[in-house]
PDB file of C-alpha atoms in Angstrom:
ATOM      1  CA  MET A   1       0.000   0.000   0.000  1.00 72.00           C
ATOM      2  CA  SER A   2       1.498   3.305  -1.059  1.00 93.00           C
ATOM      3  CA  PHE A   3       1.224   6.147   1.473  1.00 97.00           C
ATOM      4  CA  ARG A   4       2.094   9.821   1.876  1.00 96.00           C
ATOM      5  CA  ILE A   5       2.886  11.967   4.911  1.00 96.00           C
ATOM      6  CA  VAL A   6       2.819  15.776   4.814  1.00 89.00           C
ATOM      7  CA  GLY A   7       3.711  18.280   7.529  1.00 92.00           C
ATOM      8  CA  LEU A   8       1.348  20.986   8.732  1.00 95.00           C
ATOM      9  CA  GLU A   9       1.303  24.336   6.933  1.00 93.00           C
ATOM     10  CA  ALA A  10       3.907  26.422   8.798  1.00 92.00           C
ATOM     11  CA  GLY A  11       2.320  29.673   7.605  1.00 92.00           C
ATOM     12  CA  ASP A  12      -0.715  28.951   9.754  1.00 94.00           C
ATOM     13  CA  PHE A  13       1.518  29.358  12.813  1.00 96.00           C
ATOM     14  CA  ALA A  14       3.711  32.265  11.623  1.00 95.00           C
ATOM     15  CA  PRO A  15       1.744  35.039  13.414  1.00 96.00           C
ATOM     16  CA  TYR A  16       2.506  33.478  16.789  1.00 97.00           C
ATOM     17  CA  PHE A  17       6.232  34.094  16.340  1.00 97.00           C
ATOM     18  CA  PHE A  18       5.551  37.857  16.411  1.00 96.00           C
ATOM     19  CA  MET A  19       3.450  37.819  19.591  1.00 97.00           C
ATOM     20  CA  SER A  20       4.633  38.927  23.013  1.00 97.00           C
ATOM     21  CA  ASP A  21       4.779  36.376  25.834  1.00 96.00           C
ATOM     22  CA  ALA A  22       1.571  37.867  27.255  1.00 98.00           C
ATOM     23  CA  GLU A  23      -0.227  37.551  23.903  1.00 98.00           C
ATOM     24  CA  LEU A  24       0.975  33.978  23.542  1.00 98.00           C
ATOM     25  CA  ARG A  25      -0.285  33.078  27.016  1.00 97.00           C
ATOM     26  CA  ARG A  26      -3.696  34.595  26.253  1.00 97.00           C
ATOM     27  CA  SER A  27      -3.767  32.383  23.161  1.00 95.00           C
ATOM     28  CA  GLY A  28      -2.835  29.336  25.223  1.00 95.00           C
ATOM     29  CA  ALA A  29       0.566  29.070  23.550  1.00 98.00           C
ATOM     30  CA  ARG A  30       4.194  29.380  24.680  1.00 98.00           C
ATOM     31  CA  MET A  31       7.491  30.097  22.963  1.00 97.00           C
ATOM     32  CA  VAL A  32      10.218  27.758  24.175  1.00 97.00           C
ATOM     33  CA  VAL A  33      13.822  27.020  23.307  1.00 97.00           C
ATOM     34  CA  ALA A  34      14.775  23.447  22.461  1.00 97.00           C
ATOM     35  CA  ASP A  35      17.173  22.255  25.129  1.00 97.00           C
ATOM     36  CA  ALA A  36      17.718  18.765  23.727  1.00 94.00           C
ATOM     37  CA  HIS A  37      17.903  16.970  20.405  1.00 93.00           C
ATOM     38  CA  PRO A  38      15.762  15.037  19.751  1.00 92.00           C
ATOM     39  CA  GLY A  39      12.860  16.093  21.894  1.00 91.00           C
ATOM     40  CA  PHE A  40      11.064  18.944  20.126  1.00 96.00           C
ATOM     41  CA  PRO A  41       9.416  17.362  17.054  1.00 96.00           C
ATOM     42  CA  CYS A  42       8.232  19.996  14.577  1.00 96.00           C
ATOM     43  CA  ARG A  43       4.899  19.240  12.934  1.00 96.00           C
ATOM     44  CA  ALA A  44       5.597  21.410   9.888  1.00 96.00           C
ATOM     45  CA  SER A  45       9.088  20.277   8.875  1.00 95.00           C
ATOM     46  CA  LEU A  46       8.680  16.803  10.415  1.00 96.00           C
ATOM     47  CA  GLU A  47      12.179  17.117  11.857  1.00 95.00           C
ATOM     48  CA  ASP A  48      13.266  17.630  15.450  1.00 96.00           C
ATOM     49  CA  ALA A  49      14.297  21.156  16.378  1.00 97.00           C
ATOM     50  CA  ARG A  50      17.990  21.666  16.944  1.00 96.00           C
ATOM     51  CA  GLN A  51      19.205  22.518  20.422  1.00 96.00           C
ATOM     52  CA  GLY A  52      18.892  26.286  20.981  1.00 96.00           C
ATOM     53  CA  GLU A  53      16.208  26.711  18.311  1.00 96.00           C
ATOM     54  CA  ARG A  54      13.041  28.661  19.173  1.00 95.00           C
ATOM     55  CA  VAL A  55       9.829  26.644  18.847  1.00 97.00           C
ATOM     56  CA  LEU A  56       6.165  27.381  19.331  1.00 98.00           C
ATOM     57  CA  LEU A  57       4.310  25.124  21.770  1.00 98.00           C
ATOM     58  CA  ILE A  58       0.610  25.311  20.976  1.00 97.00           C
ATOM     59  CA  ASN A  59      -2.579  23.301  21.306  1.00 96.00           C
ATOM     60  CA  PHE A  60      -3.607  21.948  17.913  1.00 96.00           C
ATOM     61  CA  THR A  61      -6.818  20.231  16.870  1.00 96.00           C
ATOM     62  CA  SER A  62      -5.549  17.376  14.733  1.00 95.00           C
ATOM     63  CA  HIS A  63      -8.895  15.649  14.257  1.00 95.00           C
ATOM     64  CA  ASP A  64     -11.539  18.332  13.908  1.00 95.00           C
ATOM     65  CA  VAL A  65     -14.676  16.235  13.616  1.00 96.00           C
ATOM     66  CA  ALA A  66     -18.138  16.395  15.177  1.00 94.00           C
ATOM     67  CA  ASN A  67     -17.890  13.037  16.897  1.00 95.00           C
ATOM     68  CA  PRO A  68     -16.350  11.571  20.068  1.00 94.00           C
ATOM     69  CA  TYR A  69     -12.921  11.188  18.424  1.00 95.00           C
ATOM     70  CA  ARG A  70     -12.281  14.938  18.064  1.00 95.00           C
ATOM     71  CA  THR A  71      -8.677  15.365  19.197  1.00 95.00           C
ATOM     72  CA  ALA A  72      -6.494  18.271  20.311  1.00 95.00           C
ATOM     73  CA  HIS A  73      -3.122  18.232  22.044  1.00 95.00           C
ATOM     74  CA  ALA A  74       0.110  20.194  22.311  1.00 96.00           C
ATOM     75  CA  ILE A  75       2.493  20.286  19.340  1.00 97.00           C
ATOM     76  CA  TYR A  76       5.760  22.048  18.471  1.00 97.00           C
ATOM     77  CA  VAL A  77       6.373  24.148  15.358  1.00 97.00           C
ATOM     78  CA  ARG A  78       9.838  25.473  14.508  1.00 96.00           C
ATOM     79  CA  GLU A  79      10.307  29.096  13.560  1.00 93.00           C
ATOM     80  CA  GLY A  80      10.852  29.908   9.879  1.00 91.00           C
ATOM     81  CA  VAL A  81      10.331  26.448   8.424  1.00 91.00           C
ATOM     82  CA  SER A  82       8.050  25.147   5.748  1.00 79.00           C
ATOM     83  CA  ALA A  83       6.673  21.720   5.067  1.00 71.00           C
ATOM     84  CA  PRO A  84       8.959  19.630   2.889  1.00 77.00           C
ATOM     85  CA  GLU A  85       7.716  17.714  -0.108  1.00 86.00           C
ATOM     86  CA  PRO A  86       5.436  14.868   0.948  1.00 92.00           C
ATOM     87  CA  TRP A  87       7.148  11.766   2.261  1.00 94.00           C
ATOM     88  CA  ILE A  88       5.984   9.094  -0.189  1.00 96.00           C
ATOM     89  CA  ASP A  89       6.384   5.486   0.974  1.00 96.00           C
ATOM     90  CA  ARG A  90       8.999   6.530   3.512  1.00 95.00           C
ATOM     91  CA  LEU A  91       8.983   7.973   6.993  1.00 97.00           C
ATOM     92  CA  PRO A  92      10.009  11.506   7.955  1.00 96.00           C
ATOM     93  CA  PRO A  93      12.956  11.964  10.335  1.00 94.00           C
ATOM     94  CA  VAL A  94      10.677  12.903  13.235  1.00 93.00           C
ATOM     95  CA  PHE A  95       9.377   9.304  13.435  1.00 95.00           C
ATOM     96  CA  ALA A  96      12.871   7.840  13.969  1.00 93.00           C
ATOM     97  CA  GLY A  97      13.413   6.121  17.290  1.00 93.00           C
ATOM     98  CA  ARG A  98       9.888   6.783  18.563  1.00 95.00           C
ATOM     99  CA  THR A  99       7.056   4.410  19.371  1.00 97.00           C
ATOM    100  CA  MET A 100       4.020   5.615  17.482  1.00 97.00           C
ATOM    101  CA  SER A 101       0.314   5.194  18.113  1.00 98.00           C
ATOM    102  CA  LEU A 102      -1.285   4.711  14.712  1.00 98.00           C
ATOM    103  CA  ARG A 103      -5.025   5.418  14.601  1.00 98.00           C
ATOM    104  CA  GLY A 104      -7.075   4.454  11.561  1.00 98.00           C
ATOM    105  CA  PHE A 105     -10.174   6.562  10.834  1.00 98.00           C
ATOM    106  CA  ASP A 106     -13.028   6.003   8.405  1.00 98.00           C
ATOM    107  CA  ASP A 107     -14.591   8.582   6.080  1.00 97.00           C
ATOM    108  CA  GLU A 108     -16.763   9.908   8.924  1.00 97.00           C
ATOM    109  CA  GLY A 109     -13.800  10.418  11.247  1.00 97.00           C
ATOM    110  CA  MET A 110     -14.625   7.444  13.441  1.00 98.00           C
ATOM    111  CA  MET A 111     -11.711   5.326  14.644  1.00 98.00           C
ATOM    112  CA  VAL A 112     -11.977   1.809  13.255  1.00 97.00           C
ATOM    113  CA  ARG A 113      -8.613   0.337  14.238  1.00 97.00           C
ATOM    114  CA  ALA A 114      -5.474   1.366  16.082  1.00 98.00           C
ATOM    115  CA  LEU A 115      -2.115  -0.119  16.981  1.00 98.00           C
ATOM    116  CA  LEU A 116       1.232   0.683  18.570  1.00 98.00           C
ATOM    117  CA  ALA A 117       4.306   0.548  16.348  1.00 98.00           C
ATOM    118  CA  GLY A 118       7.792   0.557  17.816  1.00 95.00           C
ATOM    119  CA  SER A 119      10.838   1.967  16.097  1.00 90.00           C
ATOM    120  CA  GLY A 120      11.272   0.036  12.853  1.00 93.00           C
ATOM    121  CA  GLU A 121       7.637  -1.161  12.864  1.00 97.00           C
ATOM    122  CA  VAL A 122       5.791   1.955  11.667  1.00 97.00           C
ATOM    123  CA  GLU A 123       5.717   1.102   7.949  1.00 96.00           C
ATOM    124  CA  ALA A 124       4.334  -2.364   8.727  1.00 97.00           C
ATOM    125  CA  GLY A 125       1.741  -0.748  10.996  1.00 98.00           C
ATOM    126  CA  ILE A 126       0.681   1.629   8.229  1.00 98.00           C
ATOM    127  CA  ALA A 127       0.326  -1.300   5.822  1.00 97.00           C
ATOM    128  CA  ALA A 128      -1.711  -3.263   8.384  1.00 97.00           C
ATOM    129  CA  LEU A 129      -4.116  -0.373   8.957  1.00 98.00           C
ATOM    130  CA  PHE A 130      -4.531   0.404   5.266  1.00 97.00           C
ATOM    131  CA  ALA A 131      -5.254  -3.300   4.653  1.00 97.00           C
ATOM    132  CA  GLU A 132      -8.546  -2.552   6.439  1.00 96.00           C
ATOM    133  CA  PRO A 133     -10.787  -1.129   3.654  1.00 96.00           C
ATOM    134  CA  ARG A 134     -12.701   1.123   6.069  1.00 97.00           C
ATOM    135  CA  VAL A 135      -9.516   3.022   7.039  1.00 98.00           C
ATOM    136  CA  ALA A 136      -9.528   6.273   5.042  1.00 97.00           C
ATOM    137  CA  CYS A 137      -6.563   7.880   6.807  1.00 97.00           C
ATOM    138  CA  ILE A 138      -4.196   7.307   9.703  1.00 98.00           C
ATOM    139  CA  HIS A 139      -3.175   9.724  12.414  1.00 98.00           C
ATOM    140  CA  ALA A 140       0.235   9.078  13.929  1.00 98.00           C
ATOM    141  CA  HIS A 141       0.807  10.207  17.516  1.00 97.00           C
ATOM    142  CA  ASN A 142       3.865   9.919  19.705  1.00 95.00           C
ATOM    143  CA  ALA A 143       2.854   7.099  22.024  1.00 95.00           C
ATOM    144  CA  ALA A 144       4.637   8.398  25.127  1.00 93.00           C
ATOM    145  CA  TYR A 145       3.434  12.014  25.127  1.00 92.00           C
ATOM    146  CA  GLY A 146       0.295  11.548  23.046  1.00 92.00           C
ATOM    147  CA  CYS A 147       0.940  14.488  20.730  1.00 93.00           C
ATOM    148  CA  PHE A 148      -0.101  14.443  17.083  1.00 96.00           C
ATOM    149  CA  ALA A 149       2.785  13.600  14.758  1.00 96.00           C
ATOM    150  CA  ALA A 150       1.309  13.562  11.253  1.00 97.00           C
ATOM    151  CA  ARG A 151      -1.575  12.513   9.038  1.00 97.00           C
ATOM    152  CA  ILE A 152      -0.930   9.570   6.743  1.00 98.00           C
ATOM    153  CA  GLU A 153      -3.005   9.057   3.610  1.00 97.00           C
ATOM    154  CA  ARG A 154      -3.170   6.491   0.884  1.00 95.00           C
ATOM    155  CA  GLU A 155      -1.010   7.828  -1.941  1.00 89.00           C
ATOM    156  CA  GLY A 156      -3.173   9.050  -4.780  1.00 73.00           C
ATOM    157  CA  ASP A 157      -6.101  10.048  -2.545  1.00 58.00           C
ATOM    158  CA  GLY A 158      -4.830  13.654  -2.174  1.00 49.00           C
ATOM    159  CA  LEU A 159      -4.854  15.801   0.907  1.00 43.00           C
TER     160      LEU A 159
END
């Protein structure tokens, strides 16, 4: 099964990088400096921030549906980055070394199957979920912290 992974649109988060700390707090966001590598996975570039790099920490609704599976959680976005070309049939760097929760959703946004995939098992997990015909897309989350990592779609279905 061919798949594609695309980072979030960095431009959607650009205004936050010009806000004061007080404005960020009112928005429920924070600006932090990466103090380790890895550890600050950017959802736009799909790479970990480098140590000393400024990153936005913000709540993001990754599954904006009108059903019980609506999901929001904290994510990081690096300053001044853009989404790379889609990752086709390969994993972005931000997945490396992490256990991922892979959640398969149907066309109505209802979860139909989920699994945990350790480092080196994610591609097999994607194939297993897409083998289920009802799975329209997969959301990958970091298993330990629960934050959204990326949306995975069948290649050819478009975003």
